[in-house]
Coordinates of C-alpha atoms and ligand atoms in Angstrom, one line a residue:
M218 CA 207.4 143.7 47.1
L219 CA 205.7 146.1 44.7
L220 CA 208.2 148.9 44.1
F221 CA 206.3 152.1 43.6
T222 CA 208.9 154.7 44.6
P223 CA 209.7 157.5 42.1
G224 CA 213.2 156.1 41.6
P225 CA 214.5 153.6 41.7
T226 CA 211.8 152.0 39.5
P227 CA 211.4 148.3 38.8
V228 CA 213.5 146.9 36.0
P229 CA 211.5 144.7 33.6
Q230 CA 212.4 141.0 33.4
S231 CA 213.4 141.2 29.7
V232 CA 215.9 144.0 30.5
R233 CA 217.3 142.1 33.5
D234 CA 217.8 139.1 31.2
A235 CA 219.6 141.3 28.6
M236 CA 222.0 142.6 31.3
S237 CA 222.8 139.1 32.5
Q238 CA 224.6 138.0 29.4
E239 CA 228.4 137.5 29.2
T240 CA 230.5 140.6 29.8
L241 CA 231.4 142.5 26.6
H242 CA 234.7 144.4 26.4
H243 CA 234.0 148.1 25.7
R244 CA 236.6 148.5 23.0
T245 CA 235.1 145.9 20.6
P246 CA 232.9 146.1 17.5
E247 CA 230.3 144.1 19.3
F248 CA 229.9 146.6 22.1
E249 CA 230.2 149.6 19.7
A250 CA 227.2 148.2 17.8
V251 CA 225.2 148.2 21.0
F252 CA 226.4 151.7 21.9
K253 CA 225.5 153.0 18.4
H254 CA 222.0 151.5 18.6
S255 CA 221.4 152.9 22.2
R256 CA 222.6 156.3 21.0
E257 CA 220.2 156.3 18.1
L258 CA 217.3 155.3 20.4
L259 CA 218.4 158.2 22.8
F260 CA 218.2 160.7 19.9
E261 CA 214.6 159.6 19.3
L262 CA 213.8 159.8 23.0
L263 CA 215.3 163.2 23.7
G264 CA 214.8 164.9 20.3
M265 CA 218.1 166.7 20.8
N266 CA 220.9 167.2 18.3
E267 CA 223.7 165.6 20.4
V268 CA 223.7 163.0 23.1
V269 CA 226.2 162.0 25.7
M270 CA 226.1 159.0 28.1
L271 CA 228.0 159.1 31.3
A272 CA 228.9 156.4 33.8
S273 CA 227.5 158.3 36.9
T274 CA 224.2 158.9 38.6
G275 CA 222.0 161.8 37.5
T276 CA 223.8 164.2 39.7
G277 CA 227.0 163.7 37.6
A278 CA 225.1 164.9 34.5
M279 CA 223.8 167.9 36.5
E280 CA 227.4 168.7 37.5
A281 CA 228.7 168.2 33.9
A282 CA 226.0 170.5 32.6
V283 CA 226.8 173.3 35.0
T284 CA 230.6 173.2 34.7
N285 CA 230.6 172.9 30.9
L286 CA 227.7 175.3 30.0
C287 CA 228.1 178.1 32.6
N288 CA 231.0 180.5 32.3
K289 CA 229.8 183.5 34.3
K290 CA 226.7 183.1 36.5
L291 CA 224.2 180.4 37.0
L292 CA 220.5 181.2 37.8
S293 CA 219.1 178.1 39.5
I294 CA 215.5 177.5 40.2
N295 CA 215.0 176.0 43.7
S296 CA 211.6 174.6 44.4
G297 CA 213.0 171.6 46.1
K298 CA 216.0 169.4 46.9
F299 CA 217.1 168.9 43.3
G300 CA 216.8 172.5 42.3
E301 CA 218.8 173.4 45.4
R302 CA 221.5 170.9 44.2
F303 CA 222.2 172.9 41.1
G304 CA 223.2 175.8 43.4
K305 CA 225.3 173.6 45.5
I306 CA 227.2 172.4 42.4
A307 CA 227.9 176.0 41.4
K308 CA 229.1 176.7 44.9
A309 CA 231.4 173.7 44.8
Y310 CA 233.1 175.0 41.7
D311 CA 233.1 178.7 42.7
I312 CA 230.7 179.5 39.9
S313 CA 228.6 182.6 40.8
N314 CA 225.0 181.7 41.5
V315 CA 221.7 183.4 42.0
E316 CA 218.7 181.4 43.0
I317 CA 214.9 181.8 42.7
K318 CA 213.6 180.0 45.8
N319 CA 210.0 178.9 46.3
P320 CA 208.2 176.5 48.7
W321 CA 208.4 172.9 47.5
D322 CA 204.8 172.9 46.2
T323 CA 205.3 176.0 44.1
P324 CA 206.8 176.2 40.6
A325 CA 208.8 179.3 39.7
S326 CA 206.7 181.7 37.6
V327 CA 207.8 182.8 34.1
D328 CA 207.7 186.4 35.4
E329 CA 210.1 185.7 38.3
V330 CA 212.7 184.2 35.9
V331 CA 212.3 187.0 33.3
Q332 CA 212.8 189.6 36.1
A333 CA 215.9 187.9 37.3
V334 CA 217.4 187.6 33.9
K335 CA 216.7 191.2 33.0
S336 CA 218.2 192.5 36.2
D337 CA 221.5 190.6 35.9
A338 CA 223.4 190.6 32.6
D339 CA 226.0 188.1 34.0
I340 CA 223.6 185.2 34.0
D341 CA 224.6 182.9 31.1
A342 CA 222.9 179.7 32.2
I343 CA 219.7 178.7 33.9
A344 CA 219.2 175.4 35.6
I345 CA 215.8 174.0 36.3
Q346 CA 214.0 170.7 36.9
V347 CA 211.3 169.7 34.5
C348 CA 209.7 167.7 37.3
E349 CA 211.1 168.7 40.8
S350 CA 210.8 165.3 42.5
A351 CA 211.1 166.6 46.0
G352 CA 207.4 167.7 45.9
G353 CA 206.3 166.1 42.6
L354 CA 205.8 169.5 40.9
R355 CA 206.0 170.3 37.2
H356 CA 207.9 173.5 36.4
Y357 CA 206.9 175.8 33.5
V358 CA 210.1 174.8 31.8
E359 CA 209.0 175.3 28.2
E360 CA 207.4 178.7 28.9
I361 CA 210.4 179.9 30.9
A362 CA 212.9 178.7 28.2
S363 CA 211.0 180.5 25.5
A364 CA 210.7 183.7 27.5
V365 CA 214.4 183.7 28.4
K366 CA 215.5 183.0 24.8
K367 CA 213.5 186.1 23.7
I368 CA 215.6 188.2 26.0
N369 CA 218.9 186.6 25.2
K370 CA 219.3 183.5 23.1
E371 CA 222.9 183.0 24.4
I372 CA 221.6 182.0 27.8
M373 CA 221.9 178.2 28.2
I374 CA 218.8 176.4 29.4
I375 CA 219.7 173.4 31.4
A376 CA 216.7 171.2 32.1
D377 CA 216.9 168.3 34.5
G378 CA 214.5 165.8 33.0
I379 CA 215.5 162.9 35.2
T380 CA 211.9 162.4 36.3
A381 CA 210.3 163.7 33.0
V382 CA 212.2 162.2 30.0
G383 CA 210.2 159.0 29.2
V384 CA 207.2 160.4 31.2
E385 CA 205.7 163.0 28.9
P386 CA 206.7 164.8 25.7
I387 CA 208.9 167.8 26.4
D388 CA 209.1 170.7 23.9
I389 CA 212.9 171.0 23.5
T390 CA 212.7 174.0 21.1
N391 CA 214.4 176.3 23.6
I392 CA 216.3 173.8 25.7
D393 CA 220.1 173.5 25.4
C394 CA 220.7 170.6 27.7
L395 CA 218.2 167.9 28.7
I396 CA 219.3 165.4 31.4
A397 CA 218.0 161.9 32.0
G398 CA 219.0 159.3 34.6
S399 CA 218.8 155.5 34.4
Q400 CA 216.9 154.6 37.6
K401 CA 213.9 156.8 37.2
A402 CA 211.7 156.9 34.1
L403 CA 214.2 154.7 32.1
M404 CA 213.5 151.7 34.4
L405 CA 217.2 150.7 34.7
P406 CA 219.5 150.2 37.7
P407 CA 221.2 153.4 38.9
G408 CA 224.6 154.4 37.4
L409 CA 223.9 155.8 33.9
A410 CA 223.3 159.5 33.1
V411 CA 222.4 161.0 29.8
L412 CA 222.7 164.5 28.4
G413 CA 220.9 165.7 25.3
L414 CA 222.5 168.9 23.9
S415 CA 221.5 171.6 21.4
D416 CA 223.9 172.8 18.6
A417 CA 224.4 176.0 20.6
A418 CA 225.3 174.0 23.7
V419 CA 227.9 171.9 21.7
L420 CA 229.4 175.2 20.4
K421 CA 229.6 176.7 23.9
I422 CA 231.2 173.6 25.4
A423 CA 234.1 174.2 23.0
D424 CA 237.1 172.4 24.6
G425 CA 235.0 171.5 27.6
K426 CA 235.8 171.8 31.3
G427 CA 237.1 169.5 34.0
Y428 CA 238.5 166.0 33.4
Y429 CA 236.1 163.1 33.9
F430 CA 233.0 165.3 33.2
N431 CA 234.6 167.0 30.2
L432 CA 231.8 167.0 27.7
A433 CA 234.0 167.9 24.8
S434 CA 236.2 164.8 25.1
E435 CA 233.0 162.6 25.5
I436 CA 231.3 164.1 22.5
K437 CA 234.4 163.5 20.4
K438 CA 234.5 159.8 21.4
Q439 CA 230.8 159.1 21.5
R440 CA 230.3 160.4 17.9
K441 CA 232.5 157.4 17.1
N442 CA 230.4 155.1 19.2
T443 CA 232.9 154.7 22.1
T444 CA 233.6 156.6 25.3
A445 CA 236.5 158.5 26.8
Y446 CA 236.8 156.1 29.7
T447 CA 235.4 152.6 30.3
A448 CA 231.7 152.6 29.2
A449 CA 229.0 151.5 31.6
T450 CA 228.6 148.5 29.3
T451 CA 226.0 146.5 31.2
L452 CA 223.8 149.6 31.7
I453 CA 224.1 150.6 28.1
I454 CA 223.1 147.0 27.1
G455 CA 220.1 147.5 29.4
L456 CA 219.3 150.8 27.9
E457 CA 219.2 149.4 24.4
S458 CA 216.9 146.6 25.7
M459 CA 214.7 149.0 27.6
L460 CA 214.1 151.5 24.8
T461 CA 213.5 148.5 22.4
C462 CA 211.0 147.2 25.0
I463 CA 209.1 150.5 25.0
K464 CA 209.0 150.4 21.2
K465 CA 207.6 146.8 21.2
D466 CA 205.0 147.9 23.8
G467 CA 203.6 150.5 21.3
G468 CA 206.2 153.2 21.4
L469 CA 206.8 156.5 23.2
D470 CA 203.4 158.0 22.3
K471 CA 201.6 155.0 24.0
L472 CA 203.9 155.3 27.0
Y473 CA 203.1 159.0 27.4
H474 CA 199.4 158.3 26.9
D475 CA 199.3 155.5 29.5
T476 CA 201.4 157.4 32.0
S477 CA 199.1 160.4 31.7
L478 CA 195.9 158.4 32.1
R479 CA 197.3 156.5 35.1
A480 CA 198.5 159.7 36.8
A481 CA 195.1 161.3 36.3
A482 CA 193.2 158.2 37.5
N483 CA 195.4 158.0 40.6
T484 CA 194.7 161.6 41.4
K485 CA 190.9 161.3 41.1
A486 CA 190.9 158.1 43.1
L487 CA 192.9 159.5 46.0
E488 CA 191.0 162.8 46.0
A489 CA 187.8 160.7 46.1
I490 CA 188.8 159.2 49.4
G491 CA 189.6 162.7 50.9
L492 CA 193.4 162.9 50.2
K493 CA 195.1 166.1 49.2
I494 CA 197.5 166.5 46.3
Y495 CA 200.6 168.4 47.5
P496 CA 202.0 170.4 44.5
V497 CA 200.2 173.4 43.1
R498 CA 201.0 172.1 39.6
A499 CA 201.5 168.3 39.7
A500 CA 203.9 166.4 37.5
K501 CA 202.9 163.2 35.8
A502 CA 205.9 161.3 37.1
M503 CA 204.5 160.8 40.6
T504 CA 201.4 161.4 42.7
T505 CA 202.4 163.4 45.8
I506 CA 200.0 163.5 48.7
Y507 CA 200.2 165.8 51.7
D508 CA 199.0 164.0 54.7
K509 CA 199.6 164.0 58.5
N510 CA 199.6 160.2 58.5
A511 CA 202.0 159.9 55.6
E512 CA 204.4 157.7 57.6
D513 CA 201.7 155.5 59.0
I514 CA 200.2 155.0 55.6
R515 CA 203.6 154.1 54.2
K516 CA 204.2 151.6 57.0
I517 CA 200.9 149.9 56.5
L518 CA 201.4 149.7 52.8
K519 CA 204.8 148.1 53.3
E520 CA 204.0 145.7 56.2
D521 CA 200.5 144.7 55.3
F522 CA 200.4 144.9 51.5
Q523 CA 204.0 144.6 50.4
I524 CA 204.0 148.0 48.6
N525 CA 206.9 150.3 48.8
I526 CA 206.1 154.0 48.2
A527 CA 208.3 157.0 49.0
G528 CA 208.0 159.6 51.8
G529 CA 209.3 163.2 51.9
Q530 CA 212.7 164.5 52.5
D531 CA 214.0 167.3 54.8
H532 CA 211.2 169.5 56.1
L533 CA 208.6 167.3 54.2
K534 CA 209.7 164.2 56.0
G535 CA 206.5 162.6 57.5
E536 CA 204.4 165.2 55.7
I537 CA 204.0 163.7 52.2
F538 CA 204.1 160.4 50.4
R539 CA 204.9 159.9 46.7
I540 CA 203.6 157.1 44.4
N541 CA 205.6 156.4 41.3
Q542 CA 203.9 156.7 37.8
M543 CA 207.1 156.5 35.7
G544 CA 207.7 153.6 33.4
L545 CA 205.8 150.6 32.0
I546 CA 203.4 150.0 34.9
D547 CA 200.6 147.4 34.8
V548 CA 197.3 149.0 35.4
Y549 CA 196.2 146.3 37.8
E550 CA 199.2 147.1 40.0
A551 CA 198.3 150.8 40.0
A552 CA 194.7 150.0 40.9
W553 CA 195.9 147.8 43.7
V554 CA 198.0 150.6 45.2
V555 CA 195.1 153.1 45.5
N556 CA 193.0 150.3 46.9
C557 CA 195.5 149.6 49.6
I558 CA 195.8 153.2 50.5
E559 CA 192.1 153.2 51.1
L560 CA 192.5 150.1 53.3
A561 CA 195.2 151.9 55.2
L562 CA 192.9 154.8 55.9
D563 CA 190.4 152.3 57.3
K564 CA 193.0 150.7 59.5
L565 CA 193.9 154.2 60.8
G566 CA 190.2 154.7 61.7
R567 CA 189.9 157.7 59.3
R568 CA 187.4 156.3 56.8
E569 CA 185.4 153.2 56.4
Y570 CA 186.6 151.1 53.5
N571 CA 184.0 150.9 50.6
A572 CA 186.3 150.3 47.6
T573 CA 185.8 153.9 46.3
A574 CA 189.5 154.4 45.3
S575 CA 189.8 151.4 43.1
R576 CA 186.3 152.0 41.6
I577 CA 187.1 155.6 40.7
F578 CA 190.5 154.6 39.5
N579 CA 189.0 152.1 37.1
I580 CA 186.2 154.3 35.9
E581 CA 188.6 157.2 35.3
F582 CA 191.3 155.1 33.6
F583 CA 189.0 153.2 31.3
E584 CA 186.6 156.0 30.6
L585 CA 189.4 158.5 29.7
N586 CA 190.9 155.8 27.6
K587 CA 187.7 155.5 25.6
V588 CA 187.3 159.2 25.1
E589 CA 190.8 159.6 23.8
E590 CA 190.8 156.6 21.4
Ligands
PLP74 C1 216.8 161.5 41.3 C2 216.9 162.8 40.7 C3 218.2 163.4 40.5 C4 219.5 162.7 40.6 O1 219.7 161.8 41.5 P1 220.9 160.8 41.5 O2 220.7 160.1 42.8 O3 222.2 161.5 41.3 O4 220.6 159.8 40.3 C5 218.2 164.6 39.9 N1 217.1 165.3 39.7 C6 215.9 164.8 39.9 C7 214.7 165.6 39.5 C8 215.7 163.6 40.4 O5 214.5 163.0 40.6

């Protein structure tokens, strides 16, 4: 089965091999060396001044960010399920919360955020997705962060980059907390979350909040290449292997370049066969199509062509489908996916198959590649 869901993503064979070695005890020099190297590679990936790894899924890092970085009121940006989650976390902890809510295809505007911040002096943290995976949209995170810092540089900018870190370069100049998760762009099994922190964020964390998700106790330990509680050893071994694998494949710039080309070629190919991109501003992590036959197409892909793509959630169930673009993806697999979507449209009697999708995909991918080289 070809796994083309925007999380979990397939784990490369070399990384699975690395994770199949004998169990290492977490309080040993052997594991601390692995931890140190993974940490160094994360500094390179995130570009932030501090890094913390947590044994949890991405949501745990979202929770840690909110509880440790917001003291008064959280402004959360809700253009989908994951933005909504930040508000739910605040609520669970009795942290005051205001929300900017938009339809799932629409990113929040810089203006909306600026107005909200200016009209409420209690807001001391903003939480936003870089890519809101519910509808595959790219928020104006960098622009929003820059505008907010001009108003009040004390406001913490929490950016959920779970489907953006490892997908495209992110300008972290005005970001205080950048979150990543193992099973999306990092191509690992679920269970490891990462937070990159600015110096200002580390200062604000001070003694930290909570117990398991107390970032102060983790920072203290992780600076010494260990963790407050048992480390997710296998996943951290996998992370070291994965980030090394990306390096061997040409590094982050090549990964970003290939992802960008593949996403663009996908979009052109699917538009050429009459399909409609859902978000107003599409992220590169996934290609999201709005279509009345979304579920039929997914079913045909799975049953006839052994390709697993994702559908929509909540009110978008049955209305959209999402194709993953995150990670090291072979171009022939990506070309095959658009080809099979065209075959599915034929099976549904919507459009006679003439190999347009794969042709356009190949032309776009290889032509764009030429221009940029
Ligand atoms: C997947 C995802 C998460 C976190 O999900 P977990 O299931 O907790 O790992 C958070 N934000 C975004 C944007 C995501 O895509």
